[in-house]
Coordinates of C-alpha atoms in Angstrom, one line a residue:
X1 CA 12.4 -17.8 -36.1
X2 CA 10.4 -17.6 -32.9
X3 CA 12.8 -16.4 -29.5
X4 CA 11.1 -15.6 -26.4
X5 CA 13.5 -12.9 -25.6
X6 CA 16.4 -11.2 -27.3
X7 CA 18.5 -12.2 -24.9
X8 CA 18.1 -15.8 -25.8
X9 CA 18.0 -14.9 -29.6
X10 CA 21.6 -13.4 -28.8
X11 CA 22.6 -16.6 -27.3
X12 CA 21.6 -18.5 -30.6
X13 CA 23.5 -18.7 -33.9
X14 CA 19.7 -18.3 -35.6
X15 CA 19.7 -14.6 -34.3
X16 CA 21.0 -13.1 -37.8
X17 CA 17.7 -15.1 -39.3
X18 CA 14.9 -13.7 -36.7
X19 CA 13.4 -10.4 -36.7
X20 CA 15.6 -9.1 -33.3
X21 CA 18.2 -7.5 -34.8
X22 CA 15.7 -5.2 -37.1
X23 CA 13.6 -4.9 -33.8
X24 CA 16.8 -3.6 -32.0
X25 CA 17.4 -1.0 -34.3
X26 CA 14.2 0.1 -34.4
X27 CA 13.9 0.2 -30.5
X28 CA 17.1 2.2 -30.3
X29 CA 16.4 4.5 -33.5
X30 CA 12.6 5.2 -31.9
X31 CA 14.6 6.0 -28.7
X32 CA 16.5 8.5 -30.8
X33 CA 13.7 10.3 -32.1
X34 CA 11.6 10.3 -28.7
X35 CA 14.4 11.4 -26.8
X36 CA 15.4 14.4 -28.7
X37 CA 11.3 15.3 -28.3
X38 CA 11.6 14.7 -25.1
X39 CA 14.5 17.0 -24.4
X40 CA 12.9 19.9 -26.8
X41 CA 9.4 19.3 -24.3
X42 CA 11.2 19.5 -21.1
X43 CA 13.7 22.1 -22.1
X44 CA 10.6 24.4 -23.2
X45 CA 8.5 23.8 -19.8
X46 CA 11.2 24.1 -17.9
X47 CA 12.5 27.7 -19.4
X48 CA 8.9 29.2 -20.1
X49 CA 7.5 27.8 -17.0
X50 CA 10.7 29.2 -14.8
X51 CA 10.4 32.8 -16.6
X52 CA 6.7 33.0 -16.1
X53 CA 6.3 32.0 -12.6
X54 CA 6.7 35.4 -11.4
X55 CA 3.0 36.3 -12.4
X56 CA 1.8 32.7 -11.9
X57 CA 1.2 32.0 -15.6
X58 CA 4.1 29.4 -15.5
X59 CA 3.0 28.1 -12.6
X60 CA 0.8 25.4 -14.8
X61 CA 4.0 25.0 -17.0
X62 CA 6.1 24.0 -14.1
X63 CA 3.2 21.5 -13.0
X64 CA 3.2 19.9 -16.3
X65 CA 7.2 19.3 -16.5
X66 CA 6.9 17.7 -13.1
X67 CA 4.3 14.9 -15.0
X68 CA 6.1 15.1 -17.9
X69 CA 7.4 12.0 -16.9
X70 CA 4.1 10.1 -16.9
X71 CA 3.4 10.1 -20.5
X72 CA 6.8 9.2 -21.5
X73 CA 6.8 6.4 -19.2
X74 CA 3.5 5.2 -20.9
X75 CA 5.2 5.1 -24.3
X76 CA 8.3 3.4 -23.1
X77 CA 6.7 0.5 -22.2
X78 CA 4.8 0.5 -25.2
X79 CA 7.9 1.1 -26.8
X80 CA 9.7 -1.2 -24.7
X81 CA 7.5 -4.3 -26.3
X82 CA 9.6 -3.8 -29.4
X83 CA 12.8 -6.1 -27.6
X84 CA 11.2 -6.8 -24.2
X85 CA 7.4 -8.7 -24.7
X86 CA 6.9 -9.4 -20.8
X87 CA 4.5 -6.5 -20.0
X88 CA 5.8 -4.0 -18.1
X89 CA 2.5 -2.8 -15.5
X90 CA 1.4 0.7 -15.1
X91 CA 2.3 1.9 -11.1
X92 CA -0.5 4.0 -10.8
X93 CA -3.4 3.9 -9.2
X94 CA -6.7 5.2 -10.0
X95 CA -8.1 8.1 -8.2
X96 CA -10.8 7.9 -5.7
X97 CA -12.7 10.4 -7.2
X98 CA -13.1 12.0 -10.7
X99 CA -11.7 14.9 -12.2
X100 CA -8.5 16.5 -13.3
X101 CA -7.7 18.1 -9.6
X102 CA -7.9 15.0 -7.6
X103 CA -6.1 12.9 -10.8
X104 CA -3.2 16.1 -10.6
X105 CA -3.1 15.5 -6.5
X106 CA -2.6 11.3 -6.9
X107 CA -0.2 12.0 -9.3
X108 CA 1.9 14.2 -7.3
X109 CA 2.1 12.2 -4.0
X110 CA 2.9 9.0 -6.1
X111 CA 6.7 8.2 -5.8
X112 CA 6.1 6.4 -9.1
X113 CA 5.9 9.8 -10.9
X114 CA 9.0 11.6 -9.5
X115 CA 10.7 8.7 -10.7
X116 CA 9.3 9.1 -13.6
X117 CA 10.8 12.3 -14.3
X118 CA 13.8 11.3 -13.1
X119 CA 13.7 8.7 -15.9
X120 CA 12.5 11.3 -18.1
X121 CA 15.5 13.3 -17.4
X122 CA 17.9 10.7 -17.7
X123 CA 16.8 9.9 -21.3
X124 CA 16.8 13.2 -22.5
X125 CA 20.1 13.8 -21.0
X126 CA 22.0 10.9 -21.4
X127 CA 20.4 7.8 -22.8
X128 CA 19.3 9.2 -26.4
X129 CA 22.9 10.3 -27.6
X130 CA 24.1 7.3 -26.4
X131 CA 21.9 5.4 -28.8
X132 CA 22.3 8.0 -31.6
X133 CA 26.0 7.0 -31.4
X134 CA 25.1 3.6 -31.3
X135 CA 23.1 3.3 -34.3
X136 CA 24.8 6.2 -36.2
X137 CA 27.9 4.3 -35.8
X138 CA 26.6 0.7 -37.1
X139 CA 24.6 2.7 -40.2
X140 CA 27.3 5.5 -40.8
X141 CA 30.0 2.6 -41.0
X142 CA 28.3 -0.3 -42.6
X143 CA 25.6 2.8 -45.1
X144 CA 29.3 4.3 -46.0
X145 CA 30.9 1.6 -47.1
X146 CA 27.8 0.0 -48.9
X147 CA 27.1 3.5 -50.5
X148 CA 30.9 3.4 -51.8
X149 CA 30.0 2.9 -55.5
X150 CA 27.1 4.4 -55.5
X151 CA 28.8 7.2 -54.0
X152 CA 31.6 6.8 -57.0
X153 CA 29.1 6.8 -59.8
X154 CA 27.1 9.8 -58.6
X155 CA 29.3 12.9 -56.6
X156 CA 33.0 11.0 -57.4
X157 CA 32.1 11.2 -61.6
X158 CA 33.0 7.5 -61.5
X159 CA 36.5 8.4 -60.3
X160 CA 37.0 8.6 -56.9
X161 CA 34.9 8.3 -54.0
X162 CA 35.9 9.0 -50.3
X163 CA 35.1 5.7 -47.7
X164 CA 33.7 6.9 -44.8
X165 CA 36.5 10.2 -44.7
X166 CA 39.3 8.4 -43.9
X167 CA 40.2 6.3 -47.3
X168 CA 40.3 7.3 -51.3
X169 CA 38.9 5.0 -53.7
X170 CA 39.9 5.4 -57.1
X171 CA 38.0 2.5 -59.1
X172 CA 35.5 0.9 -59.2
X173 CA 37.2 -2.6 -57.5
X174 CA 38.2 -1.0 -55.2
X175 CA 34.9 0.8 -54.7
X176 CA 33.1 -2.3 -54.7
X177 CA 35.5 -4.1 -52.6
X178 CA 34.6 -1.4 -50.0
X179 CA 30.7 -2.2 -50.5
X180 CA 31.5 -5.9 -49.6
X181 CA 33.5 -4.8 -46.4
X182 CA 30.6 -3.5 -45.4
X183 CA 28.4 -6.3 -46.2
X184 CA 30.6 -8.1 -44.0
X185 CA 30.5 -6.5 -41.0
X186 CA 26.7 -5.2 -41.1
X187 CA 26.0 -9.1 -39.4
X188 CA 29.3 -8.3 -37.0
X189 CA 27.8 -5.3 -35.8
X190 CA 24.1 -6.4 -35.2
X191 CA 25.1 -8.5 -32.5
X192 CA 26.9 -5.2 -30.6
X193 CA 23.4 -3.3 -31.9
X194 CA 21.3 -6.3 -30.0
X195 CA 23.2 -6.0 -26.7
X196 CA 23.1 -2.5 -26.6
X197 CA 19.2 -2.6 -27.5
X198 CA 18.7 -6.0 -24.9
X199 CA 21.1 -3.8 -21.9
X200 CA 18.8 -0.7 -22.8
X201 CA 15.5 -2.3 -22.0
X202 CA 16.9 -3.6 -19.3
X203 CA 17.9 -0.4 -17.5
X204 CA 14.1 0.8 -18.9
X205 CA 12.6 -2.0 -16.8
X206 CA 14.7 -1.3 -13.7
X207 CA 13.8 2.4 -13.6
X208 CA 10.1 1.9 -14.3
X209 CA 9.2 -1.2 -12.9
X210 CA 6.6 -0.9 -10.7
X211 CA 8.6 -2.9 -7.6
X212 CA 8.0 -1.5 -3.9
X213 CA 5.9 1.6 -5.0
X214 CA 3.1 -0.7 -6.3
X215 CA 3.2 -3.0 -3.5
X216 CA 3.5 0.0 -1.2
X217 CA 0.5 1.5 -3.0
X218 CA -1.4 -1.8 -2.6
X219 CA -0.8 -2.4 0.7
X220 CA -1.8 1.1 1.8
X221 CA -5.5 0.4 -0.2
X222 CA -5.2 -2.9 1.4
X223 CA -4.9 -1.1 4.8
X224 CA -7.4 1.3 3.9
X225 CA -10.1 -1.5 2.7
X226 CA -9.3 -3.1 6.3
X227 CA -10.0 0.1 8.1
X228 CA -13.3 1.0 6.2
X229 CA -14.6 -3.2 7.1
X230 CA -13.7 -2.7 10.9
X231 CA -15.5 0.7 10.8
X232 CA -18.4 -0.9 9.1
X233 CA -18.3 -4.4 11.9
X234 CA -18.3 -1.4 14.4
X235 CA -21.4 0.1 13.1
X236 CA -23.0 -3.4 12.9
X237 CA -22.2 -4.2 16.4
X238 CA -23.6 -0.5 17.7
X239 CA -26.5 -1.4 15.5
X240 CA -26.9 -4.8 16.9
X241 CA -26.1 -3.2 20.7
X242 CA -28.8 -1.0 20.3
X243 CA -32.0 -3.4 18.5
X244 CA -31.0 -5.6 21.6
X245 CA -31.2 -2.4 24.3
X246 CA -34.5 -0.7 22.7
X247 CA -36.2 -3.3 21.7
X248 CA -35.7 -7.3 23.6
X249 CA -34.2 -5.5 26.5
X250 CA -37.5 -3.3 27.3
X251 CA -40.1 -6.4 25.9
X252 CA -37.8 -8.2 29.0
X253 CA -38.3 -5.9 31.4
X254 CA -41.9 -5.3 30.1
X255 CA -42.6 -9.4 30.8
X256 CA -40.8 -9.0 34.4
X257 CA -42.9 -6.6 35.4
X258 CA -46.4 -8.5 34.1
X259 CA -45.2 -11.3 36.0
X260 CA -44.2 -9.6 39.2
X261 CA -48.0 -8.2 39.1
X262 CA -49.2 -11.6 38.0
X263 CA -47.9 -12.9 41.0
X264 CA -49.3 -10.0 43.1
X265 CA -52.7 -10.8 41.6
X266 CA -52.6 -14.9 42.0
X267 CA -50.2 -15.6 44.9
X268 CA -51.4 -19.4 45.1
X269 CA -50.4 -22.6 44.1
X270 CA -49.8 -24.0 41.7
X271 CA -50.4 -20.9 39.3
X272 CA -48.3 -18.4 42.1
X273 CA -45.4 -21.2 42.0
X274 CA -45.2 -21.1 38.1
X275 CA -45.5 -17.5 38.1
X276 CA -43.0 -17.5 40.6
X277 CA -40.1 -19.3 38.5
X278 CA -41.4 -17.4 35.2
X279 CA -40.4 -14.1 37.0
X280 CA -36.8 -15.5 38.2
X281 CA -36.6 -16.9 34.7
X282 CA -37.3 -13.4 33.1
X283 CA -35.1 -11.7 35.8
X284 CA -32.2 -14.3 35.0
X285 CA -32.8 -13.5 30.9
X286 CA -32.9 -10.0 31.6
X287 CA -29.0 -10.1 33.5
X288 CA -27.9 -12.2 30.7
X289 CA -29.4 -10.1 27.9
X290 CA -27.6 -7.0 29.5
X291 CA -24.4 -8.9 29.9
X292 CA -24.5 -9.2 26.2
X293 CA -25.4 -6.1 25.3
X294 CA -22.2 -4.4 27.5
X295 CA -20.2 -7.4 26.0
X296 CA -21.1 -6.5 22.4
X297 CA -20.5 -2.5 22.9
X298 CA -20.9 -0.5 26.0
X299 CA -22.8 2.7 26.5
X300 CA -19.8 3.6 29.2
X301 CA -17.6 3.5 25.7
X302 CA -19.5 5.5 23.9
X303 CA -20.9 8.2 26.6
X304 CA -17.9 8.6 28.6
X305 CA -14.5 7.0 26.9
X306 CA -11.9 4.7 27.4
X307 CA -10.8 5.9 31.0
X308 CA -14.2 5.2 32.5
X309 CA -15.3 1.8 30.2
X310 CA -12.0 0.3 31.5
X311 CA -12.9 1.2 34.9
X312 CA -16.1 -0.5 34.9
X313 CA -14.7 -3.9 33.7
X314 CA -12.3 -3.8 36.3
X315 CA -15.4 -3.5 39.1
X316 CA -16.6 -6.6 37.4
X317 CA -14.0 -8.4 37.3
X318 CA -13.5 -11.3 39.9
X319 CA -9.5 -10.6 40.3
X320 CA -9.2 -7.0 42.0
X321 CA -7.9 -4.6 39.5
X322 CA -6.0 -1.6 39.9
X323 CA -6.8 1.3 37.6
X324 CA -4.0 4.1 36.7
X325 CA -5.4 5.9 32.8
X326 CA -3.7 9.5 32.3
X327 CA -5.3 10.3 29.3
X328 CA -5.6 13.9 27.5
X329 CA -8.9 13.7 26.3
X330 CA -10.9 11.8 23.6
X331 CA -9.3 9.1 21.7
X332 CA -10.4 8.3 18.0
X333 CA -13.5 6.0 18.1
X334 CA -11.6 2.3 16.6
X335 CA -8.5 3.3 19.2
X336 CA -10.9 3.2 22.4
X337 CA -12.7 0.4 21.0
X338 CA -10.1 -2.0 20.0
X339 CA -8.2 -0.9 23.6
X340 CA -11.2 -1.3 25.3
X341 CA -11.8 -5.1 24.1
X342 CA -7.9 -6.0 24.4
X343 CA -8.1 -4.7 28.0
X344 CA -11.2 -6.5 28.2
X345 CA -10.2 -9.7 26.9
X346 CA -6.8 -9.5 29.1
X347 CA -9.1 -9.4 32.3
X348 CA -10.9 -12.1 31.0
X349 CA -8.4 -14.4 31.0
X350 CA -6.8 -13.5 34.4
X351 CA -9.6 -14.5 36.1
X352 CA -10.3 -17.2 34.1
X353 CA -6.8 -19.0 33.6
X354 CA -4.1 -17.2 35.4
X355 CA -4.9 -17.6 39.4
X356 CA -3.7 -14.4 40.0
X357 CA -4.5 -12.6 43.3
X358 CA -4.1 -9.1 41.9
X359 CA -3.8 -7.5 38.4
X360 CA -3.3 -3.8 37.3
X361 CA -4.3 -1.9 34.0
X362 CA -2.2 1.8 33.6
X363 CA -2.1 3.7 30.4
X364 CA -1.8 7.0 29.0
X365 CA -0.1 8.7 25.7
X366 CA 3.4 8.2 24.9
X367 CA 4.4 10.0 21.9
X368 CA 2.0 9.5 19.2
X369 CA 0.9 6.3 20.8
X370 CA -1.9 4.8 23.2
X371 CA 0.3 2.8 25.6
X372 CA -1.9 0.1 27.6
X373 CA -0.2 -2.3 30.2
X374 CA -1.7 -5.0 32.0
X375 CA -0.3 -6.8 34.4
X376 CA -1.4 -9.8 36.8
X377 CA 0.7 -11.6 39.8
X378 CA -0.6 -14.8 38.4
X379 CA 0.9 -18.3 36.8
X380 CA 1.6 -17.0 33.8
X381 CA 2.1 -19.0 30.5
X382 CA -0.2 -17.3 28.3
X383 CA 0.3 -17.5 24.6
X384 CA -1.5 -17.1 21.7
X385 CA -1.9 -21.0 20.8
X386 CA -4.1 -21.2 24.1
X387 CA -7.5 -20.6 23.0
X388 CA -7.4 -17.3 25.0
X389 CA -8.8 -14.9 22.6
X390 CA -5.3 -13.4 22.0
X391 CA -5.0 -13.5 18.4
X392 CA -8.3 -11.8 17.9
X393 CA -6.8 -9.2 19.9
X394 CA -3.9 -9.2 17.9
X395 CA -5.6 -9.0 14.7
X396 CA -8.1 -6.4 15.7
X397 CA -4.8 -3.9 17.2
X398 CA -3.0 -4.3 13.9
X399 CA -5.9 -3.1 11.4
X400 CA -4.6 0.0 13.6
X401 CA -1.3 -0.6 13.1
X402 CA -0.6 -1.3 16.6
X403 CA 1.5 -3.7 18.5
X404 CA 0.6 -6.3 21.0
X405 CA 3.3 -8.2 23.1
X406 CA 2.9 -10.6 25.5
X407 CA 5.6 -11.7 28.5
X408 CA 4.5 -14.6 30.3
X409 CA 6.7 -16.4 32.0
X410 CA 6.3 -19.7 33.9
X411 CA 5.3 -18.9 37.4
X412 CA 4.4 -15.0 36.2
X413 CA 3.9 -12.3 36.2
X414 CA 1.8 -11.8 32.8
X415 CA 2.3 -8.2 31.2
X416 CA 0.1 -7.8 28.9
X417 CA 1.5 -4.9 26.3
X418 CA -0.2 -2.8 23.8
X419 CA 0.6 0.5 21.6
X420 CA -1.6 1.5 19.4
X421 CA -0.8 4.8 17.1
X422 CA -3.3 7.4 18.3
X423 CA -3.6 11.6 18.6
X424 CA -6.3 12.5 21.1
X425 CA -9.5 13.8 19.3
X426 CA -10.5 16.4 22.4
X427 CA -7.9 18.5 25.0
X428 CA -10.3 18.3 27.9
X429 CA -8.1 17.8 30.8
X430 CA -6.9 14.1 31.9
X431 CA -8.9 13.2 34.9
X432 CA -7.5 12.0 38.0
X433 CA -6.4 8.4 39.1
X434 CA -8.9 6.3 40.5
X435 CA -7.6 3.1 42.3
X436 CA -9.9 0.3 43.1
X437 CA -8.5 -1.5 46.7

């Protein structure tokens, strides 16, 4: 007889006929046994490893009681397979690197484990005398009174026999009429036996289901793998930034300059026209070439930080900017970079879409945070459905865990919001406010 669950083999009259109510007892008699040896364990640790931690020798003890509850854990849910056959997943994760230290260091920052111990504690505690009394009841009552003429014919000299302490039996009807009480009411008390076994598991699935501490876990490698692909589109970008500076950047300039002498050494026509236009052409690739290169990662950046970069767009930018950074120092390489672009692509679209006469660009550290504001006296309506760039801004901010917000009412102004969780990397002093009139 085939249930999916003992839950649903408690719900059918079959249950008596399938293998659940032998697998209950032997889920709650296991529990039995593996509780008392976990009490016995932790009791030991926790007694040697307290009296020995004066000259450090416990110190190790101690350790090992605070993962005691790991292993444990791993054989309840084997355990658990007994009455429960949905899998119950392991929370851990796996180390970054080998070895017991960095396994012991995991381990110990993992909120999985500590409530693992907790669970640990609770069994040895609580939850094994509860099943003890549980199944000592069901076999002491139904055993006693099944044993009753056995029990007659062996200590009782085929006399007497006591039934379970509380009644005299003094033949052998009665003594079997005891035996078939108990008969009786074995099949009564399996179905008490299966709930207690089917609530058990349950509580054992509650306390070491993996729930938020996986996902947390996941989601912080998640964040983590996101981190280590924007580093490694950074380093492609410098990479990129710098082929295009050493080596099609100085081949431009190289041609520029031939063709500038070329035209010194043939200034008629038609070879000095063709000359002429080759040199505007090359001069023309050459401002184009070095817009990319400041578009794809400028040297300002990377030379002189955020303060200075954000400066320079603002001289290039069409709208007249106002500048206003206070900034301690140095900020971590991906915070000046994804600030830098979001300023960046901000400007971008004041001058392209808002039809603003003035826009401004302060920040500075608030907290533990790189506040950026920018602001424009424009049309506003800006959103992220636009086609503006915004939700590449967005998405590159948050890989940081930062914030952007947006406020762009019809008719203006746009503010143009962004924190971005930061601590300075240098304490050289802020340097003073520049304003650009």
């Amino acid at each position: 007889m085939h249930f999916p669950s003992l839950w649903q083999a408690l719900r059918s009259p079959r249950y008596l006929l399938s293998s659940w109510p032998w697998r209950s007892a032997a889920y709650l008699l296991s529990g039995v046994l593996v509780g008392l040896a976990t009490l016995v364990s932790l009791l030991l640790l926790a007694v040697t490893g307290g009296a020995l931690a004066v000259v450090l020798i416990g110190v190790p003890l101690l350790l090992m009681f605070a993962l005691a509850g790991i292993p444990l854990a791993a054989l309840e849910r084997r355990r658990l397979r007994l009455v429960d056959p949905v899998l119950l997943p392991d929370p851990h994760r796996e180390p970054d690197s080998t070895g017991l230290a960095a396994w012991v260091r995991v381990r110990l920052k993992e909120p999985a484990t500590w409530r693992e111990l907790g669970y640990a504690l609770l069994f040895a505690c609580v939850l094994w005398p509860l099943e003890a009394l549980v199944v000592g009841t069901v076999l002491g009552v139904c055993g006693g009174l099944l044993a009753t003429p056995v029990v007659m014919a062996t200590a009782g000299g085929g006399e007497e026999a006591r039934v379970l302490k509380i009644w005299l039996a003094g033949s052998y009807p009665q003594a079997f009429m005891a035996a078939l009480v108990g008969a009786l009411l074995l099949p009564v008390l399996l179905y008490p036996l299966g709930l207690v076994a089917a609530g058990r598991a349950a509580l054992t699935r509650a306390l070491l289901s993996p729930r938020d501490a996986a996902v947390d876990s996941r989601i912080q490698e998640l964040g983590r793998s996101r981190m280590r692909l924007v580093d490694a589109f950074e380093a492609e970008r410098r990479r990129i930034e710098r082929d295009l500076h050493d080596g099609a950047q100085q081949r431009l300039v190289a041609l520029s300059m031939t063709l500038g002498l070329a035209r010194l050494e043939n200034p008629g026509e038609p070879l000095g026209g063709l000359l002429t236009k080759a040199h505007d052409e090359a001069g023309t690739a050459l401002v184009e070439i070095r817009e990319l290169i400041r578009g794809i990662h400028p040297q300002v950046l990377t030379d002189r930080g955020l303060k200075d970069a954000v400066e320079d767009v603002a001289d290039r930018s069409t709208v007249p900017v106002d500048v206003r950074f206070e900034l301690p120092g140095r900020l971590p390489e991906p915070v000046e970079t994804a600030a830098y672009f979001a300023i960046s692509e901000a400007l971008a679209n004041v001058a392209k879409h808002s039809g603003a006469d003035r826009a401004e660009v302060s920040g500075g550290i608030a907290g533990n945070e790189l506040v950026v504001e920018v602001r424009d006296d424009g049309a506003g309506g800006a959103d992220f459905a636009g086609g503006t760039g915004l939700q590449g801004v967005a998405d590159r901010i948050s890989v940081l865990d930062g914030r952007l917000r947006i406020s762009s009412p019809a008719g203006g102004p746009t503010v143009f919001h962004v924190r971005i969780p930061c601590r300075p990397v240098t304490a050289a002093a802020g340097t003073p406010t520049r304003k650009r009139t």
